């Protein structure tokens, strides 16, 4: 397994852990209020920590363990994998933004808007990282 | 024809034919050529060509179709013309 694939696995676990915690613990009863919006924004702090700490620790661990792999430049196959993953992630991102416009027009504001934007980003990232891992496993 | 040649070629064709996932429409003799080049590893070949070991493995298994540049680079490493390394199979 290449260094970049390992980093992708860590990112996938980090995304699921951090945003899994966020969506399970968000106080939905106050979502449509200014307090709901501030809570959503405040909760991004622990989410960032939960996501970044294993990413940095994992990247450092694998870089120390196999520095040659970590120094390798992205080759044509990996570039293709990354482009395909990013392309697939565009669709949920576009749909999520349109959904957010729809809910804003219909009176769901504050925490709902922030949370839907976060969910849009998370789903797009999960599709990007997940599809890239699929292509890594399949060969291309 | 040495045994290693026949073994190498048949192994690759079987490998390509039995994998239902993405397949290239050509086979290759990279595994056999590595063997004949002093049992060169996939990592060594990757270093010479400028790709990762995993990319060489994917090309060998017929899972990834390399760019023309990488295909020529691989052939150049073994000192062979392109058609001796890659053979078109699908009509």
PDB file of C-alpha atoms in Angstrom:
ATOM      1  CA  UNK A   1       0.000   0.000   0.000  1.00  0.00           C
ATOM      2  CA  UNK A   2       1.439   3.354  -1.031  1.00  0.00           C
ATOM      3  CA  UNK A   3       2.034   6.250   1.360  1.00  0.00           C
ATOM      4  CA  UNK A   4      -0.782   8.273  -0.203  1.00  0.00           C
ATOM      5  CA  UNK A   5      -3.245   5.411   0.070  1.00  0.00           C
ATOM      6  CA  UNK A   6      -2.446   5.056   3.778  1.00  0.00           C
ATOM      7  CA  UNK A   7      -3.039   8.783   4.254  1.00  0.00           C
ATOM      8  CA  UNK A   8      -6.373   8.413   2.465  1.00  0.00           C
ATOM      9  CA  UNK A   9      -7.427   5.650   4.875  1.00  0.00           C
ATOM     10  CA  UNK A  10      -6.529   7.849   7.843  1.00  0.00           C
ATOM     11  CA  UNK A  11      -8.495  10.729   6.295  1.00  0.00           C
ATOM     12  CA  UNK A  12     -11.534   8.476   5.821  1.00  0.00           C
ATOM     13  CA  UNK A  13     -11.448   7.288   9.437  1.00  0.00           C
ATOM     14  CA  UNK A  14     -10.840  10.869  10.615  1.00  0.00           C
ATOM     15  CA  UNK A  15     -13.783  12.215   8.612  1.00  0.00           C
ATOM     16  CA  UNK A  16     -16.137   9.521   9.890  1.00  0.00           C
ATOM     17  CA  UNK A  17     -15.015   9.971  13.510  1.00  0.00           C
ATOM     18  CA  UNK A  18     -14.984  13.764  13.603  1.00  0.00           C
ATOM     19  CA  UNK A  19     -18.188  14.453  11.723  1.00  0.00           C
ATOM     20  CA  UNK A  20     -19.895  11.364  13.128  1.00  0.00           C
ATOM     21  CA  UNK A  21     -19.366  12.930  16.552  1.00  0.00           C
ATOM     22  CA  UNK A  22     -20.623  16.286  15.256  1.00  0.00           C
ATOM     23  CA  UNK A  23     -23.882  15.047  13.755  1.00  0.00           C
ATOM     24  CA  UNK A  24     -24.658  12.725  16.681  1.00  0.00           C
ATOM     25  CA  UNK A  25     -24.099  15.452  19.264  1.00  0.00           C
ATOM     26  CA  UNK A  26     -25.493  18.534  17.558  1.00  0.00           C
ATOM     27  CA  UNK A  27     -28.480  19.953  19.519  1.00  0.00           C
ATOM     28  CA  UNK A  28     -31.074  19.819  16.729  1.00  0.00           C
ATOM     29  CA  UNK A  29     -33.815  21.315  18.943  1.00  0.00           C
ATOM     30  CA  UNK A  30     -32.106  24.743  18.851  1.00  0.00           C
ATOM     31  CA  UNK A  31     -30.918  24.478  15.238  1.00  0.00           C
ATOM     32  CA  UNK A  32     -33.202  27.196  13.871  1.00  0.00           C
ATOM     33  CA  UNK A  33     -31.926  29.905  16.202  1.00  0.00           C
ATOM     34  CA  UNK A  34     -28.848  32.131  16.476  1.00  0.00           C
ATOM     35  CA  UNK A  35     -27.669  29.946  19.388  1.00  0.00           C
ATOM     36  CA  UNK A  36     -27.905  26.909  17.103  1.00  0.00           C
ATOM     37  CA  UNK A  37     -25.653  28.619  14.575  1.00  0.00           C
ATOM     38  CA  UNK A  38     -23.032  29.587  17.176  1.00  0.00           C
ATOM     39  CA  UNK A  39     -23.127  26.049  18.597  1.00  0.00           C
ATOM     40  CA  UNK A  40     -22.527  24.608  15.113  1.00  0.00           C
ATOM     41  CA  UNK A  41     -19.584  26.926  14.568  1.00  0.00           C
ATOM     42  CA  UNK A  42     -18.171  26.251  18.046  1.00  0.00           C
ATOM     43  CA  UNK A  43     -18.434  22.491  17.542  1.00  0.00           C
ATOM     44  CA  UNK A  44     -16.133  22.784  14.543  1.00  0.00           C
ATOM     45  CA  UNK A  45     -13.232  23.326  16.940  1.00  0.00           C
ATOM     46  CA  UNK A  46     -13.266  19.803  18.466  1.00  0.00           C
ATOM     47  CA  UNK A  47     -14.153  18.415  15.012  1.00  0.00           C
ATOM     48  CA  UNK A  48     -10.974  19.961  13.600  1.00  0.00           C
ATOM     49  CA  UNK A  49      -8.925  18.506  16.445  1.00  0.00           C
ATOM     50  CA  UNK A  50     -10.480  15.025  16.090  1.00  0.00           C
ATOM     51  CA  UNK A  51      -9.784  15.142  12.344  1.00  0.00           C
ATOM     52  CA  UNK A  52      -6.332  16.724  12.318  1.00  0.00           C
ATOM     53  CA  UNK A  53      -4.599  14.939  15.214  1.00  0.00           C
ATOM     54  CA  UNK A  54      -4.781  11.417  13.689  1.00  0.00           C
ATOM     55  CA  UNK A  55      -3.986  12.859  10.236  1.00  0.00           C
ATOM     56  CA  UNK A  56      -0.792  14.561  11.437  1.00  0.00           C
ATOM     57  CA  UNK A  57       0.197  11.640  13.702  1.00  0.00           C
ATOM     58  CA  UNK A  58      -0.496   9.067  10.966  1.00  0.00           C
ATOM     59  CA  UNK A  59       1.347  11.017   8.276  1.00  0.00           C
ATOM     60  CA  UNK A  60       4.350  11.487  10.600  1.00  0.00           C
ATOM     61  CA  UNK A  61       4.315   7.799  11.600  1.00  0.00           C
ATOM     62  CA  UNK A  62       4.260   6.507   8.019  1.00  0.00           C
ATOM     63  CA  UNK A  63       6.771   9.136   6.833  1.00  0.00           C
ATOM     64  CA  UNK A  64       9.245   8.090   9.550  1.00  0.00           C
ATOM     65  CA  UNK A  65       8.589   4.397   8.893  1.00  0.00           C
ATOM     66  CA  UNK A  66       9.111   4.641   5.110  1.00  0.00           C
ATOM     67  CA  UNK A  67      10.643   8.038   4.222  1.00  0.00           C
ATOM     68  CA  UNK A  68      11.370   6.955   0.641  1.00  0.00           C
ATOM     69  CA  UNK A  69       7.670   6.334  -0.051  1.00  0.00           C
ATOM     70  CA  UNK A  70       6.724   9.645   1.555  1.00  0.00           C
ATOM     71  CA  UNK A  71       9.172  11.554  -0.667  1.00  0.00           C
ATOM     72  CA  UNK A  72       7.910  10.010  -3.914  1.00  0.00           C
ATOM     73  CA  UNK A  73       6.197  12.429  -6.249  1.00  0.00           C
ATOM     74  CA  UNK A  74       2.675  11.697  -7.396  1.00  0.00           C
ATOM     75  CA  UNK A  75       2.860   9.655 -10.606  1.00  0.00           C
ATOM     76  CA  UNK A  76       0.436   9.618 -13.550  1.00  0.00           C
ATOM     77  CA  UNK A  77      -1.776   6.859 -12.124  1.00  0.00           C
ATOM     78  CA  UNK A  78      -2.140   8.637  -8.788  1.00  0.00           C
ATOM     79  CA  UNK A  79      -2.874  11.930 -10.556  1.00  0.00           C
ATOM     80  CA  UNK A  80      -5.607  10.153 -12.524  1.00  0.00           C
ATOM     81  CA  UNK A  81      -7.048   8.651  -9.347  1.00  0.00           C
ATOM     82  CA  UNK A  82      -7.117  12.055  -7.663  1.00  0.00           C
ATOM     83  CA  UNK A  83      -8.755  13.723 -10.663  1.00  0.00           C
ATOM     84  CA  UNK A  84     -11.470  11.050 -10.857  1.00  0.00           C
ATOM     85  CA  UNK A  85     -12.203  11.339  -7.139  1.00  0.00           C
ATOM     86  CA  UNK A  86     -12.381  15.121  -7.252  1.00  0.00           C
ATOM     87  CA  UNK A  87     -14.670  14.964 -10.281  1.00  0.00           C
ATOM     88  CA  UNK A  88     -17.085  12.612  -8.493  1.00  0.00           C
ATOM     89  CA  UNK A  89     -17.107  14.850  -5.396  1.00  0.00           C
ATOM     90  CA  UNK A  90     -18.242  17.843  -7.447  1.00  0.00           C
ATOM     91  CA  UNK A  91     -21.806  16.509  -7.854  1.00  0.00           C
ATOM     92  CA  UNK A  92     -22.757  16.220  -4.153  1.00  0.00           C
ATOM     93  CA  UNK A  93     -21.118  19.610  -3.601  1.00  0.00           C
ATOM     94  CA  UNK A  94     -23.290  21.231  -6.297  1.00  0.00           C
ATOM     95  CA  UNK A  95     -26.457  19.479  -5.085  1.00  0.00           C
ATOM     96  CA  UNK A  96     -25.716  20.452  -1.471  1.00  0.00           C
ATOM     97  CA  UNK A  97     -25.316  24.123  -2.323  1.00  0.00           C
ATOM     98  CA  UNK A  98     -28.650  24.093  -4.189  1.00  0.00           C
ATOM     99  CA  UNK A  99     -30.288  22.312  -1.249  1.00  0.00           C
ATOM    100  CA  UNK A 100     -28.911  24.968   1.069  1.00  0.00           C
ATOM    101  CA  UNK A 101     -30.362  27.757  -1.083  1.00  0.00           C
ATOM    102  CA  UNK A 102     -33.720  25.922  -1.019  1.00  0.00           C
ATOM    103  CA  UNK A 103     -33.804  25.584   2.795  1.00  0.00           C
ATOM    104  CA  UNK A 104     -32.734  29.209   3.294  1.00  0.00           C
ATOM    105  CA  UNK A 105     -35.580  30.402   1.062  1.00  0.00           C
ATOM    106  CA  UNK A 106     -37.984  28.224   3.047  1.00  0.00           C
ATOM    107  CA  UNK A 107     -37.123  29.670   6.440  1.00  0.00           C
ATOM    108  CA  UNK A 108     -34.599  27.184   7.784  1.00  0.00           C
ATOM    109  CA  UNK A 109     -31.749  29.371   8.852  1.00  0.00           C
ATOM    110  CA  UNK A 110     -28.932  29.593  11.379  1.00  0.00           C
ATOM    111  CA  UNK A 111     -27.824  26.161  12.558  1.00  0.00           C
ATOM    112  CA  UNK A 112     -29.648  24.351   9.756  1.00  0.00           C
ATOM    113  CA  UNK A 113     -27.837  26.343   7.078  1.00  0.00           C
ATOM    114  CA  UNK A 114     -24.428  25.825   8.694  1.00  0.00           C
ATOM    115  CA  UNK A 115     -25.080  22.129   9.293  1.00  0.00           C
ATOM    116  CA  UNK A 116     -26.305  21.514   5.753  1.00  0.00           C
ATOM    117  CA  UNK A 117     -23.204  23.236   4.400  1.00  0.00           C
ATOM    118  CA  UNK A 118     -21.028  21.092   6.670  1.00  0.00           C
ATOM    119  CA  UNK A 119     -22.929  17.951   5.628  1.00  0.00           C
ATOM    120  CA  UNK A 120     -22.448  18.904   1.973  1.00  0.00           C
ATOM    121  CA  UNK A 121     -18.714  19.258   2.483  1.00  0.00           C
ATOM    122  CA  UNK A 122     -18.486  16.006   4.464  1.00  0.00           C
ATOM    123  CA  UNK A 123     -20.444  13.985   1.880  1.00  0.00           C
ATOM    124  CA  UNK A 124     -18.327  15.427  -0.941  1.00  0.00           C
ATOM    125  CA  UNK A 125     -15.127  14.615   0.964  1.00  0.00           C
ATOM    126  CA  UNK A 126     -16.333  11.091   1.793  1.00  0.00           C
ATOM    127  CA  UNK A 127     -17.113  10.498  -1.886  1.00  0.00           C
ATOM    128  CA  UNK A 128     -13.755  11.946  -2.942  1.00  0.00           C
ATOM    129  CA  UNK A 129     -11.681   9.963  -0.437  1.00  0.00           C
ATOM    130  CA  UNK A 130     -13.838   6.829  -0.747  1.00  0.00           C
ATOM    131  CA  UNK A 131     -13.732   6.753  -4.543  1.00  0.00           C
ATOM    132  CA  UNK A 132      -9.994   7.404  -4.555  1.00  0.00           C
ATOM    133  CA  UNK A 133      -9.502   4.499  -2.162  1.00  0.00           C
ATOM    134  CA  UNK A 134     -11.664   2.334  -4.417  1.00  0.00           C
ATOM    135  CA  UNK A 135      -9.503   3.233  -7.422  1.00  0.00           C
ATOM    136  CA  UNK A 136      -6.319   2.651  -5.416  1.00  0.00           C
ATOM    137  CA  UNK A 137      -7.578  -0.842  -4.477  1.00  0.00           C
ATOM    138  CA  UNK A 138      -8.809  -1.656  -7.982  1.00  0.00           C
ATOM    139  CA  UNK A 139      -5.586  -0.509  -9.630  1.00  0.00           C
ATOM    140  CA  UNK A 140      -7.168   2.495 -11.341  1.00  0.00           C
TER     141      UNK A 140
ATOM    142  CA  UNK B   1      11.853 -20.265 -26.131  1.00  0.00           C
ATOM    143  CA  UNK B   2      13.024 -20.562 -22.510  1.00  0.00           C
ATOM    144  CA  UNK B   3      10.605 -21.911 -19.916  1.00  0.00           C
ATOM    145  CA  UNK B   4      10.619 -18.652 -17.998  1.00  0.00           C
ATOM    146  CA  UNK B   5       9.319 -16.873 -21.092  1.00  0.00           C
ATOM    147  CA  UNK B   6       6.372 -19.245 -21.528  1.00  0.00           C
ATOM    148  CA  UNK B   7       5.647 -19.188 -17.827  1.00  0.00           C
ATOM    149  CA  UNK B   8       5.813 -15.413 -17.667  1.00  0.00           C
ATOM    150  CA  UNK B   9       3.540 -14.868 -20.667  1.00  0.00           C
ATOM    151  CA  UNK B  10       0.909 -17.436 -19.631  1.00  0.00           C
ATOM    152  CA  UNK B  11       0.839 -16.125 -16.082  1.00  0.00           C
ATOM    153  CA  UNK B  12       0.045 -12.618 -17.259  1.00  0.00           C
ATOM    154  CA  UNK B  13      -2.641 -13.718 -19.717  1.00  0.00           C
ATOM    155  CA  UNK B  14      -4.349 -15.817 -17.031  1.00  0.00           C
ATOM    156  CA  UNK B  15      -4.043 -12.931 -14.580  1.00  0.00           C
ATOM    157  CA  UNK B  16      -5.710 -10.556 -17.004  1.00  0.00           C
ATOM    158  CA  UNK B  17      -8.419 -12.968 -18.080  1.00  0.00           C
ATOM    159  CA  UNK B  18      -9.539 -13.945 -14.586  1.00  0.00           C
ATOM    160  CA  UNK B  19      -9.874 -10.450 -13.157  1.00  0.00           C
ATOM    161  CA  UNK B  20     -13.409  -9.173 -13.848  1.00  0.00           C
ATOM    162  CA  UNK B  21     -12.478  -5.613 -12.873  1.00  0.00           C
ATOM    163  CA  UNK B  22     -11.033  -2.981 -15.206  1.00  0.00           C
ATOM    164  CA  UNK B  23      -8.744  -4.608 -17.741  1.00  0.00           C
ATOM    165  CA  UNK B  24      -6.474  -3.274 -20.404  1.00  0.00           C
ATOM    166  CA  UNK B  25      -7.008  -4.637 -23.943  1.00  0.00           C
ATOM    167  CA  UNK B  26      -3.373  -5.748 -24.082  1.00  0.00           C
ATOM    168  CA  UNK B  27      -1.066  -8.083 -22.210  1.00  0.00           C
ATOM    169  CA  UNK B  28       2.508  -7.430 -21.233  1.00  0.00           C
ATOM    170  CA  UNK B  29       5.723  -9.277 -20.498  1.00  0.00           C
ATOM    171  CA  UNK B  30       7.034  -6.955 -17.814  1.00  0.00           C
ATOM    172  CA  UNK B  31       7.142  -9.650 -15.162  1.00  0.00           C
ATOM    173  CA  UNK B  32       9.184 -11.949 -17.379  1.00  0.00           C
ATOM    174  CA  UNK B  33      11.450  -9.098 -18.511  1.00  0.00           C
ATOM    175  CA  UNK B  34      12.098  -8.123 -14.895  1.00  0.00           C
ATOM    176  CA  UNK B  35      12.996 -11.729 -14.158  1.00  0.00           C
ATOM    177  CA  UNK B  36      15.404 -11.839 -17.088  1.00  0.00           C
ATOM    178  CA  UNK B  37      16.925  -8.504 -16.019  1.00  0.00           C
ATOM    179  CA  UNK B  38      18.435 -10.031 -12.885  1.00  0.00           C
ATOM    180  CA  UNK B  39      15.158 -10.371 -10.989  1.00  0.00           C
ATOM    181  CA  UNK B  40      14.633  -6.633 -10.977  1.00  0.00           C
ATOM    182  CA  UNK B  41      11.982  -5.662  -8.417  1.00  0.00           C
ATOM    183  CA  UNK B  42       8.841  -3.684  -9.213  1.00  0.00           C
ATOM    184  CA  UNK B  43      10.243  -0.908  -7.017  1.00  0.00           C
ATOM    185  CA  UNK B  44      13.527  -0.801  -8.992  1.00  0.00           C
ATOM    186  CA  UNK B  45      11.640  -0.615 -12.280  1.00  0.00           C
ATOM    187  CA  UNK B  46       9.362   2.071 -10.837  1.00  0.00           C
ATOM    188  CA  UNK B  47      12.396   4.128  -9.809  1.00  0.00           C
ATOM    189  CA  UNK B  48      13.915   3.861 -13.290  1.00  0.00           C
ATOM    190  CA  UNK B  49      10.638   4.766 -15.007  1.00  0.00           C
ATOM    191  CA  UNK B  50       9.546   7.457 -12.552  1.00  0.00           C
ATOM    192  CA  UNK B  51       6.396   5.820 -11.175  1.00  0.00           C
ATOM    193  CA  UNK B  52       5.532   4.078  -7.909  1.00  0.00           C
ATOM    194  CA  UNK B  53       5.909   0.351  -7.250  1.00  0.00           C
ATOM    195  CA  UNK B  54       2.116   0.111  -7.032  1.00  0.00           C
ATOM    196  CA  UNK B  55       1.759   1.565 -10.535  1.00  0.00           C
ATOM    197  CA  UNK B  56       4.170  -1.016 -11.964  1.00  0.00           C
ATOM    198  CA  UNK B  57       2.168  -3.741 -10.187  1.00  0.00           C
ATOM    199  CA  UNK B  58      -1.096  -2.389 -11.648  1.00  0.00           C
ATOM    200  CA  UNK B  59       0.413  -2.289 -15.173  1.00  0.00           C
ATOM    201  CA  UNK B  60       1.764  -5.844 -14.816  1.00  0.00           C
ATOM    202  CA  UNK B  61      -1.618  -7.159 -13.718  1.00  0.00           C
ATOM    203  CA  UNK B  62      -3.392  -5.439 -16.606  1.00  0.00           C
ATOM    204  CA  UNK B  63      -5.347  -3.168 -14.264  1.00  0.00           C
ATOM    205  CA  UNK B  64      -3.853   0.101 -15.434  1.00  0.00           C
ATOM    206  CA  UNK B  65      -3.149   1.327 -18.933  1.00  0.00           C
ATOM    207  CA  UNK B  66       0.041   3.438 -18.805  1.00  0.00           C
ATOM    208  CA  UNK B  67       0.600   6.567 -20.842  1.00  0.00           C
ATOM    209  CA  UNK B  68       2.592   6.194 -24.043  1.00  0.00           C
ATOM    210  CA  UNK B  69       5.520   7.920 -22.342  1.00  0.00           C
ATOM    211  CA  UNK B  70       5.618   5.455 -19.431  1.00  0.00           C
ATOM    212  CA  UNK B  71       5.182   2.507 -21.832  1.00  0.00           C
ATOM    213  CA  UNK B  72       8.179   3.722 -23.853  1.00  0.00           C
ATOM    214  CA  UNK B  73      10.189   4.295 -20.685  1.00  0.00           C
ATOM    215  CA  UNK B  74       9.500   0.718 -19.539  1.00  0.00           C
ATOM    216  CA  UNK B  75      10.530  -0.665 -22.935  1.00  0.00           C
ATOM    217  CA  UNK B  76      13.646   1.526 -22.850  1.00  0.00           C
ATOM    218  CA  UNK B  77      14.691   0.150 -19.435  1.00  0.00           C
ATOM    219  CA  UNK B  78      14.670  -3.381 -20.885  1.00  0.00           C
ATOM    220  CA  UNK B  79      16.226  -2.280 -24.183  1.00  0.00           C
ATOM    221  CA  UNK B  80      13.258  -3.688 -26.139  1.00  0.00           C
ATOM    222  CA  UNK B  81      10.871  -2.217 -28.709  1.00  0.00           C
ATOM    223  CA  UNK B  82       7.432  -1.369 -27.365  1.00  0.00           C
ATOM    224  CA  UNK B  83       5.667  -4.271 -29.090  1.00  0.00           C
ATOM    225  CA  UNK B  84       7.926  -6.783 -27.353  1.00  0.00           C
ATOM    226  CA  UNK B  85       6.796  -5.502 -23.980  1.00  0.00           C
ATOM    227  CA  UNK B  86       3.086  -4.860 -24.716  1.00  0.00           C
ATOM    228  CA  UNK B  87       0.946  -6.998 -27.023  1.00  0.00           C
ATOM    229  CA  UNK B  88      -2.524  -5.974 -28.257  1.00  0.00           C
ATOM    230  CA  UNK B  89      -5.081  -8.725 -27.506  1.00  0.00           C
ATOM    231  CA  UNK B  90      -8.578  -7.362 -28.067  1.00  0.00           C
ATOM    232  CA  UNK B  91      -9.977  -7.261 -31.623  1.00  0.00           C
TER     233      UNK B  91
END
